[in-house]
Amino acid sequence: MGDATMSMVASAPGKCILFGEHAVVYGQPAVAVAIEQRLTVAMTPAASWSVDGSPLSDKKHPHIVMLKDALMAENSPMSMHISGDIPNASGLGSSAALSAAVGAAMHHIATEHDSLDKDRLSALAHLAEAHAQNGRASPMDASTSVEGGVVILSNEREQRGDWLYTRRLETPEGERTWEVHSLSAAADDIYLVLGNTGVHAPTSHQVAMVAKALAAEPQRMQEIEAIGIVARRGIDALIRGDYEAVGHAMSENHLLLRNLGVSSPELEDLIQAAAPSSLGVKLTGAGGGGCMVALTRDPKTTGQAIELAGGRVLISRLGNPGVRIDE
Ligand code: PMV
């Protein structure tokens, strides 16, 4: 099956969460956008499976092993070279971008140029994420990386946005379900400026910290519900193209996240530096470190302010393409 002599290059974008991180774990809506920064995989036929010169191993490359077994079990070995500009372990979805790009390239080789089935590919990329994260992963990163644009996740079908599919996953805590939607939003003069603190805080630790706080004080679930209300307001503003209101909702979302205890001094420094030149500013992803995001019409000034405060800067527009075959 498949063409053993075929080489293939595929790429997929990273993502940035605009609204709803942490609250999405409790069923509230969340919004992620595909960023300009991409991960590229080049695959060529070889004598044995390898990644950047090292033998393929489940310990080092769990996403790739899972995808190979699902898509290329009957194909000849390939050597893979990975490149790109998404920083690792910073909440920008580099591992989902890896799964999406590798999955697309493998599907294309195994089927000899069949067109990409995005539903199947994002389901596989989600399973690869879950395989690498002990069975716990939302489909947010995988779907945003595969679909591109803007993706909404919720525990119910939302009126806002186009419903794409339902995702189910058996987690150690039982079955979980997500409704995945896409939203068209693009603006020429609006930029996301991402500031990386360089501090790594594992998502699992941050999620466990919130769970502990809610178990100790169940009335704090109101804070989670408040994030959901702000996220819905942000989605409406995105649909209207009212970026002042989008920014306002982002900043409000940040205050709620900070109260929840998932910010950090490094994030607060970058956020404070970016705020004067931004429409809105917040941490993005699990927090505790990782990245913040500013929505701005003046990316140069915002980027310089973040750099002066010690952050590493990436700039992206909204509305970037999802996974694609490049060669
Ligand atoms: O930091 P990231 O990109 O892994 O985002 C985590 C988002 C959370 O809502 C905190 C966790 C989740 O599974 O949705």
XYZ file of N, CA, C and O and ligand atoms in Angstrom, residues 15 17 20-25 91-93 137-138 141 203 207 284-287, ligand 1:
94
model
N -1.161 27.529 17.801
C -2.419 28.190 18.177
C -2.213 29.088 19.409
O -1.257 28.941 20.164
N -4.816 30.752 22.520
C -6.179 30.792 23.078
C -6.545 32.251 23.376
O -5.841 32.937 24.115
N -11.149 31.632 27.413
C -11.750 30.433 27.991
C -10.832 29.329 28.479
O -11.339 28.277 28.894
N -9.488 29.532 28.472
C -8.649 28.463 29.029
C -9.047 28.213 30.485
O -9.560 29.097 31.168
N -8.813 27.039 30.935
C -9.196 26.532 32.271
C -10.715 26.358 32.404
O -11.161 25.278 32.776
N -11.519 27.406 32.067
C -12.970 27.250 32.194
C -13.481 26.180 31.228
O -14.468 25.494 31.510
N -12.772 25.991 30.094
C -13.186 24.977 29.105
C -13.132 23.576 29.707
O -13.898 22.689 29.325
N -12.260 23.373 30.678
C -12.152 22.070 31.355
C -13.471 21.754 32.077
O -13.814 20.599 32.283
N 2.708 26.703 25.422
C 1.271 26.942 25.295
C 0.856 27.376 23.903
O -0.253 27.869 23.713
N 1.739 27.208 22.909
C 1.381 27.627 21.546
C 1.076 26.437 20.634
O 0.998 26.593 19.413
N 0.929 25.263 21.215
C 0.427 24.125 20.448
C 1.436 23.497 19.498
O 1.056 22.978 18.447
N -6.520 15.172 27.123
C -6.228 16.269 26.183
C -7.540 16.741 25.588
O -8.365 15.922 25.176
N -7.734 18.047 25.559
C -8.911 18.559 24.857
C -8.548 18.611 23.362
O -7.369 18.632 23.004
N -6.223 22.147 20.600
C -5.004 22.374 19.827
C -5.061 21.642 18.493
O -4.726 22.197 17.453
N 1.101 22.160 31.894
C -0.353 22.342 31.852
C -1.026 21.482 32.922
O -1.948 21.947 33.605
N -3.691 22.837 35.685
C -5.075 22.342 35.692
C -5.395 21.717 37.061
O -6.473 21.927 37.626
N -2.141 33.439 27.863
C -2.774 32.508 26.926
C -2.292 31.093 27.206
O -1.090 30.875 27.397
N -3.238 30.154 27.302
C -2.869 28.774 27.636
C -2.967 28.554 29.132
O -3.703 29.252 29.834
N -2.198 27.623 29.625
C -2.357 27.183 31.011
C -1.844 28.181 32.042
O -2.209 28.123 33.209
N -0.958 29.116 31.641
C -0.433 30.118 32.575
C 0.657 29.574 33.492
O 1.200 28.490 33.252
O -1.195 25.778 27.648
P -2.000 24.968 26.722
O -1.996 25.447 25.336
O -1.731 23.501 26.855
O -3.533 25.216 27.132
C -4.145 24.593 28.183
C -5.592 24.961 28.187
C -6.309 24.515 29.451
O -7.632 25.027 29.341
C -5.671 25.097 30.695
C -6.335 22.985 29.578
C -7.240 22.259 28.585
O -7.135 21.002 28.506
O -8.075 22.883 27.899
